[in-house]
Coordinates of C-alpha atoms in Angstrom, one line a residue:
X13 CA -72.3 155.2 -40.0
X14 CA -75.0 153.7 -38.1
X15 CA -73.7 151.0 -35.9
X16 CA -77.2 149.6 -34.7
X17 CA -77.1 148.9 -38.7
X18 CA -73.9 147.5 -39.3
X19 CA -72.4 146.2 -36.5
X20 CA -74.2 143.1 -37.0
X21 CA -73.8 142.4 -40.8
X22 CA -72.5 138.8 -40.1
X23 CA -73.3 138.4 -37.1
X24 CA -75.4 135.4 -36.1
X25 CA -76.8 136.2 -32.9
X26 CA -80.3 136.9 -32.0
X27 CA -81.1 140.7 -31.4
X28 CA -83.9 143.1 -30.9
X29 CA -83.8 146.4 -32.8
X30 CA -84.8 149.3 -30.2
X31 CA -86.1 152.4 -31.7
X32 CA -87.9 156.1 -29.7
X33 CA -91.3 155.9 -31.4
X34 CA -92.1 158.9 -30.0
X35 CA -90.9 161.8 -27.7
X36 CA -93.5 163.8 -25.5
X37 CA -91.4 166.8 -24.4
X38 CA -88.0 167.0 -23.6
X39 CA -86.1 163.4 -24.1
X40 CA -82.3 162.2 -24.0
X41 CA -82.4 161.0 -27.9
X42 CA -85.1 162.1 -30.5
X43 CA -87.6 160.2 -32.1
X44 CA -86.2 157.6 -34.8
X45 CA -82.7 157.0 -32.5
X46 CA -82.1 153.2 -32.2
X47 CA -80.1 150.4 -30.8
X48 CA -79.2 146.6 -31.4
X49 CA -79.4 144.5 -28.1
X50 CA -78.1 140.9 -28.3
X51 CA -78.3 138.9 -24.6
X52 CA -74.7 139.9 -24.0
X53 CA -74.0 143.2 -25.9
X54 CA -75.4 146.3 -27.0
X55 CA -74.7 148.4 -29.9
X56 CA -75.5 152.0 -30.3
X57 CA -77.4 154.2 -28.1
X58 CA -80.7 155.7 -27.2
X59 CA -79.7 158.2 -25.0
X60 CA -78.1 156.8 -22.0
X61 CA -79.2 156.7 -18.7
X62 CA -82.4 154.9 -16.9
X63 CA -84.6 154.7 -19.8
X64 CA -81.4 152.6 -21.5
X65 CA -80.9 150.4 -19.2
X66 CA -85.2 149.4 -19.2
X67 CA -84.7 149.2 -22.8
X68 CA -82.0 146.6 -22.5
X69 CA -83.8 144.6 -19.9
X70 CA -86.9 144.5 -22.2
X71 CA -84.8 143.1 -25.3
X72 CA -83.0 140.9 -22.9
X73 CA -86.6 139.4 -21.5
X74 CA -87.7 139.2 -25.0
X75 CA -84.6 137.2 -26.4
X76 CA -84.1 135.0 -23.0
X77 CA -88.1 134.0 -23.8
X78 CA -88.3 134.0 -28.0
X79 CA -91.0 136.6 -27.7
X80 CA -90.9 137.7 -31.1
X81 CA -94.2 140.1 -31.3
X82 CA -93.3 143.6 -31.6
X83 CA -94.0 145.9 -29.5
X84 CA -94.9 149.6 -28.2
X85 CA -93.9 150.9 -24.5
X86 CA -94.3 154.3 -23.1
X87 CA -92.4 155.6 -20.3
X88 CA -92.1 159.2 -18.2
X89 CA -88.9 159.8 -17.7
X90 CA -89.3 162.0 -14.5
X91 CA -92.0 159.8 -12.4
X92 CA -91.2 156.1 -13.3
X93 CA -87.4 156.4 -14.5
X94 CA -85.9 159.9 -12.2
X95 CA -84.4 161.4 -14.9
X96 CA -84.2 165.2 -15.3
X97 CA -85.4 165.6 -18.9
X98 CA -89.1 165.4 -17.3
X99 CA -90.8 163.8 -20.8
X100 CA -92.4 160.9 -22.2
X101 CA -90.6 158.5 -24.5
X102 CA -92.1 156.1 -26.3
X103 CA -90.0 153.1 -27.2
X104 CA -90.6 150.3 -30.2
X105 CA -89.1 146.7 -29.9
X106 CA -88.8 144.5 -32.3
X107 CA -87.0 140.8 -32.2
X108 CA -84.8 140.4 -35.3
X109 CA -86.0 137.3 -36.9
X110 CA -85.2 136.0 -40.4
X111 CA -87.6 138.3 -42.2
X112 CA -86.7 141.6 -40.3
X113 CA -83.1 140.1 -40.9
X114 CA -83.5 140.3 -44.2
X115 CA -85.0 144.2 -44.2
X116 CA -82.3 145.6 -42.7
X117 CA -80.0 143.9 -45.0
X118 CA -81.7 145.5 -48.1
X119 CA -81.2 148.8 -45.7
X120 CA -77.7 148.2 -45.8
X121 CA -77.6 148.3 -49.3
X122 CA -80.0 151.3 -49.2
X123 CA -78.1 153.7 -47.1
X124 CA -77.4 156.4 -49.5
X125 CA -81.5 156.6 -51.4
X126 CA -84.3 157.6 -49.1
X127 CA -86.6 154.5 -47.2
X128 CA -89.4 154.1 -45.1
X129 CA -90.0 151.5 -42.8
X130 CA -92.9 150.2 -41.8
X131 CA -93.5 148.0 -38.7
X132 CA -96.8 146.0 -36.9
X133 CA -97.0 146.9 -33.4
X134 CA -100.2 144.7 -32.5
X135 CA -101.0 141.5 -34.0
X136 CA -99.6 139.6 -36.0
X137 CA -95.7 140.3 -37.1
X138 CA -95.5 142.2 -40.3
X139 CA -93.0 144.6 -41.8
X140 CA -92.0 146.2 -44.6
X141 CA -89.2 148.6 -46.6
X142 CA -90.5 151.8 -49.3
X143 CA -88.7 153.8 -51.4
X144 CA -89.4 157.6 -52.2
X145 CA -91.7 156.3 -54.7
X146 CA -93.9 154.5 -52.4
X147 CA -92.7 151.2 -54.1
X148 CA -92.3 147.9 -51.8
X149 CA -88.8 147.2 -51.6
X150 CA -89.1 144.4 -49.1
X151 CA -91.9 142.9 -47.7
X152 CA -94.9 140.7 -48.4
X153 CA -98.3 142.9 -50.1
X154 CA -101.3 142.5 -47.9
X155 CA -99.4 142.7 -44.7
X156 CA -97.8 146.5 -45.2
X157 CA -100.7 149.2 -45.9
X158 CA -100.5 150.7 -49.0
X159 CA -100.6 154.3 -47.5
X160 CA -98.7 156.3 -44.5
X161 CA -97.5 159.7 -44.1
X162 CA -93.9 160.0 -45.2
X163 CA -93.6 163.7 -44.8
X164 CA -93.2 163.2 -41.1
X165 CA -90.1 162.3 -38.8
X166 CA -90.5 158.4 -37.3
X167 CA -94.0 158.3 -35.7
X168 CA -96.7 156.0 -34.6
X169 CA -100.0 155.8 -36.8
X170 CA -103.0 153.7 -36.4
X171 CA -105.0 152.1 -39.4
X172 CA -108.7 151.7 -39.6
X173 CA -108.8 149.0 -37.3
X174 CA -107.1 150.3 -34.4
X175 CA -104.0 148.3 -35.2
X176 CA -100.8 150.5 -34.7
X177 CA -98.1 151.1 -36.8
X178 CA -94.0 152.3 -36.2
X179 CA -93.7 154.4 -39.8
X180 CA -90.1 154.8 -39.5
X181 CA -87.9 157.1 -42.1
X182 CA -84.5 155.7 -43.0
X183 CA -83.2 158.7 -45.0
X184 CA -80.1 159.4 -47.3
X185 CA -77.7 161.9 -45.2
X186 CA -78.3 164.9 -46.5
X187 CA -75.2 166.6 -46.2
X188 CA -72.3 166.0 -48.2
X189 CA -68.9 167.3 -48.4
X190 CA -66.5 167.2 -51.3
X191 CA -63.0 166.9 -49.5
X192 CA -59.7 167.5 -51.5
X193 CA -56.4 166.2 -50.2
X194 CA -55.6 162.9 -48.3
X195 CA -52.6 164.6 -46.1
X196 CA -52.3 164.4 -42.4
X197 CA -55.3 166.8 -41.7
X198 CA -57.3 165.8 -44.5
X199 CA -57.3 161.7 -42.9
X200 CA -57.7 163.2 -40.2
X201 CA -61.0 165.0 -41.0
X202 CA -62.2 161.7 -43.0
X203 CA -62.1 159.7 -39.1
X204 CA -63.5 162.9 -37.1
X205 CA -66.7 162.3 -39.7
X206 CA -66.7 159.0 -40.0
X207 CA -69.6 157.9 -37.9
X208 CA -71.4 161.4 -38.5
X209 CA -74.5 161.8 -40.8
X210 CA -72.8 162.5 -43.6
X211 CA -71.1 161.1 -47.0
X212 CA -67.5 162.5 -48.2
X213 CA -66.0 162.3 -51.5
X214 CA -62.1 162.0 -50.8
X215 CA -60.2 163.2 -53.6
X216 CA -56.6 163.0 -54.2
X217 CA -54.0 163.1 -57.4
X218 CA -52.0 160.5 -55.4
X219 CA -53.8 157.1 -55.1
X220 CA -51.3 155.5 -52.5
X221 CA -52.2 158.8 -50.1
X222 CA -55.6 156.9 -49.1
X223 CA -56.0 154.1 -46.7
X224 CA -56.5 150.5 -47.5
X225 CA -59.5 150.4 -45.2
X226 CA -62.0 153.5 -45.5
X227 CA -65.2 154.6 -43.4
X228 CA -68.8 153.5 -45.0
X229 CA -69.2 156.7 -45.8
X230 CA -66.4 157.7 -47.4
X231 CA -65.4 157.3 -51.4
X232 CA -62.3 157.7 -52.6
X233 CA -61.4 158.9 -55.8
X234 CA -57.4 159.4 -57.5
X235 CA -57.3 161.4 -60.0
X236 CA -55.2 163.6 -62.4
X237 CA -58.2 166.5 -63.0
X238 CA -59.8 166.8 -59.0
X239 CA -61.4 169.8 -60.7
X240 CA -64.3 167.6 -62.5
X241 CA -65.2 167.2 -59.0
X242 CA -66.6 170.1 -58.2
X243 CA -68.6 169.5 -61.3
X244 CA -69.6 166.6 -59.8
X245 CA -70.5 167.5 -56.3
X246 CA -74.5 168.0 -55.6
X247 CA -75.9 171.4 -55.5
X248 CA -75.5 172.8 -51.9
X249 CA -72.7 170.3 -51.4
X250 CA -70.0 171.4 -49.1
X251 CA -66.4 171.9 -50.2
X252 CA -63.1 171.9 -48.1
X253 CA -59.3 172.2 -50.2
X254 CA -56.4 171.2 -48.4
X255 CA -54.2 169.5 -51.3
X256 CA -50.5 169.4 -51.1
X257 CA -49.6 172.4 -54.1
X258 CA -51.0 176.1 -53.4
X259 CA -51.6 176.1 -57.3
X260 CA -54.0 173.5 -57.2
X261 CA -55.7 175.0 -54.2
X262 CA -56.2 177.9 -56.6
X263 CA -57.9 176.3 -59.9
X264 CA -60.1 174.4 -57.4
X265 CA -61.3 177.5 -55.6
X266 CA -61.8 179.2 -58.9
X267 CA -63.9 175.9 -60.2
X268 CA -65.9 176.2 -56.9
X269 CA -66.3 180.1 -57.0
X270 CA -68.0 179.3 -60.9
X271 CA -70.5 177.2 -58.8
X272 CA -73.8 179.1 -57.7
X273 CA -75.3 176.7 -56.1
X274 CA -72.0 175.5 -54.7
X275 CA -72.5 175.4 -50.4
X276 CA -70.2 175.7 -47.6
X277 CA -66.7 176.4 -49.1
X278 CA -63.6 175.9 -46.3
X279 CA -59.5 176.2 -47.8
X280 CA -56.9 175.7 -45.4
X281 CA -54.4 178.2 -44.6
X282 CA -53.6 181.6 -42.7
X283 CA -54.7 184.8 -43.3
X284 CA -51.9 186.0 -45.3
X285 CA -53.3 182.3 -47.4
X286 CA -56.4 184.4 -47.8
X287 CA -55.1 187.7 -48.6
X288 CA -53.1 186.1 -51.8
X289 CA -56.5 184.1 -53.0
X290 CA -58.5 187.0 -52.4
X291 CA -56.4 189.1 -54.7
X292 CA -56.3 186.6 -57.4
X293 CA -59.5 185.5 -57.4
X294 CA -61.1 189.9 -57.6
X295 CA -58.1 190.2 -60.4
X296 CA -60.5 187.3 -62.3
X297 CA -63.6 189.1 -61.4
X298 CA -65.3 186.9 -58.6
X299 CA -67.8 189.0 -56.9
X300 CA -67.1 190.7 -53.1
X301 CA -70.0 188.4 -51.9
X302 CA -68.6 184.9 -53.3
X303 CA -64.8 185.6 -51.7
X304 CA -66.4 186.4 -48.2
X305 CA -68.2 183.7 -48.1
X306 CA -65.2 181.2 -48.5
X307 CA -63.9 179.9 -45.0
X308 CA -59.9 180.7 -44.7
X309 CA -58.6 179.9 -42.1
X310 CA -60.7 177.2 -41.4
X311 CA -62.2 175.8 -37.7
X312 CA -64.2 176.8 -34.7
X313 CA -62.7 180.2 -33.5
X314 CA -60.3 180.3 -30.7
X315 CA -59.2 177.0 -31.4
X316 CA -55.2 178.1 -32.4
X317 CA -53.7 174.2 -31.5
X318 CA -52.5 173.0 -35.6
X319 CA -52.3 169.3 -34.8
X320 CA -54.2 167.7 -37.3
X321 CA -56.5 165.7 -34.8
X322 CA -57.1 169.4 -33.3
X323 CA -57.4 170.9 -36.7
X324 CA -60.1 167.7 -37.9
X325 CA -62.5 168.7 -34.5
X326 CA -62.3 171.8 -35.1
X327 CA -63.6 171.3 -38.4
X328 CA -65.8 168.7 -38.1
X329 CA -68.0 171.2 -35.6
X330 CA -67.9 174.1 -38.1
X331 CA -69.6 171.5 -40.4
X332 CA -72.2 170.3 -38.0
X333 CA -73.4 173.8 -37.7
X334 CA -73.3 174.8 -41.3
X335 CA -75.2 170.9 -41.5
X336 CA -77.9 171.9 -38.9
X337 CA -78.6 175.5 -39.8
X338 CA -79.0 173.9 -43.6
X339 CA -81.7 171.0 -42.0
X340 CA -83.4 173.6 -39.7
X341 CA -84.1 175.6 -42.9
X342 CA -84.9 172.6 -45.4
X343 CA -87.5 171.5 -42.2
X344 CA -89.0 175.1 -42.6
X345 CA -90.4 173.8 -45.8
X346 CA -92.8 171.2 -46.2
X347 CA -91.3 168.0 -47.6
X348 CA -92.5 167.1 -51.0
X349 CA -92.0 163.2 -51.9
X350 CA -94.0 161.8 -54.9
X351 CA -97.0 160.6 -53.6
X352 CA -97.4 156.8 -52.5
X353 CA -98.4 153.8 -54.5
X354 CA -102.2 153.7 -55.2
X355 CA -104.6 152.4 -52.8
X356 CA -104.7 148.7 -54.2
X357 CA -108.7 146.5 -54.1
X358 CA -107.4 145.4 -50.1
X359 CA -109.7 146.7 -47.4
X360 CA -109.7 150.2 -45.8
X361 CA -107.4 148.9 -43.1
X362 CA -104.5 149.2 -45.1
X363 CA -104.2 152.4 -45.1
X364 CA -102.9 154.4 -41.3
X365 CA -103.4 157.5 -40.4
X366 CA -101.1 158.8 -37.8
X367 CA -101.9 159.4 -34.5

């Protein structure tokens, strides 16, 4: 999903990882956006424009030279750079050497649980990986603090020395969606999403329906009962039914209409599709308020073009609203993570503060 992450997974070449520190205002990407730079490509993005093409002559510099030290720069977009967004950016860079190397291998690994990463701007080089826990994944003790605020987006924090940190979330995507049916619009769907925030469960009666090759975030699952499924699916999961047979498109809505806690719910098909279901489902005594909720027909209104590509576009931004209304709300309340490891006998220093 995250090409500044996996773009380079056997790749040899030197690189320096990019990341927005911080954003002061109004800026092209927000903070904890990144990109890889090597001396002769660059992979991802952090928004385009001047402030980009800076970035990628600091990483050049920094490779051409082997200056491996990490470090913080701030620029204003409107004064120093001309660009209309008028704000302040803040930009980390850090040279990939052997240990970071390493880190964002274990990252790799990690892309579905929750991480923090934790990164010396001054000083001597030092970095290290958390989990939700507050446990060291990667890293050597005595060079990481042992406390930092994790409740708060990517950020710069300061420990008791005046030595600054990059405390940098790496999170799980939160949104999932449970998609059944591997026809023309259903693989179609699965590439629309396939370098969004997002993981997908693809399931299909008919294993030779799916692709040899499949997106990282995608899993694929044949089966003969697609209704355990639904069981399986995490609360406030989304759910989209586009199988081949109308009868199965009917025992999977019933299965997802006996979830409560069952999110987003789109089934392909017309109006008159809609009419039918909604008469079956009030003649087994689903309640008014479950049936409106179901999406049917699916896709952004006023798109009427049925070409699966169309269809997958139109879908895939009815999801990224449902998504963002969903992470607007969940930001509304404070994040609660178990708390961090306890201080250990180091000195004060090890723990930051932000700034």
């Amino acid at each position: 999903m995250s090409d500044w992450l996996t773009a380079m997974e056997n790749d040899t070449q030197a690189s320096v990882l990019v990341t927005v520190a911080l954003v002061e205002g109004s800026g092209p990407r927000e903070a904890g956006a990144k990109m890889r730079v090597t001396l002769d490509a660059q992979m991802d993005t952090i928004g385009g424009g001047h402030l980009e093409l800076r970035a990628v002559e600091i990483a050049k510099s920094m490779l051409a030279t082997r200056d491996t030290h990490a470090r913080l720069e701030r620029f204003a977009l409107g004064p120093s750079l001309g660009q209309c967004c008028g704000g302040v950016v803040h930009l980390a860079f850090e040279y990939v050497d052997a240990s970071l190397k390493e880190l964002l291998a274990v990252l790799r690994e990690r892309r579905q649980h929750d991480s923090w990463k934790v990164t010396a701007l001054d000083g001597e080089s030092a970095s290290a990986l958390f989990d939700a826990a507050g446990t060291m994944v990667v890293g050597m003790p005595g060079q990481a603090p042992d406390t930092f605020s994790r409740e708060r987006a990517t950020h710069v924090a300061q420990d008791g020395l005046g030595r600054r940190w990059l405390v940098d979330p790496c999170l799980a995507p939160r949104a999932h969606l449970t998609l059944f049916g591997a026809g023309h619009v259903g693989a179609a769907i699965v590439r629309a999403l396939a370098h969004l925030p997002c993981t997908i469960t693809w399931v299909d009666e008919r294993e030779d329906m799916f692709p040899a090759a499949l997106p990282d975030n995608v899993c694929a699952a044949a089966t003969d009962t697609p209704e355990e499924f639904v069981a399986m699916a995490p609360p406030g999961g989304s759910f989209l039914v586009m199988t081949h047979s109308h009868a199965l498109d009917q025992r999977l809505t019933q299965a997802i209409m006996a979830r409560m806690d069952a999110g987003w719910f789109g089934l392909i098909g017309s109006h008159t599709k809609r009419q039918q279901f909604e008469r079956r489902l009030q003649a087994r005594g689903v309640s008014e308020a479950r049936i409106a909720a179901m999406v049917c027909p699916i896709g952004m209104p006023g798109i009427r073009n049925k070409a699966p590509a169309v269809i997958a576009a139109a879908v895939a931004c009815q999801l990224l609203m449902v998504w963002e209304e969903a992470a607007s709300a969940a930001l509304a309340t404070p994040l609660r993570l178990v708390p961090a490891s306890a201080p250990s006998r180091r000195k004060k220093r090890a723990a930051i503060h932000p700034l």
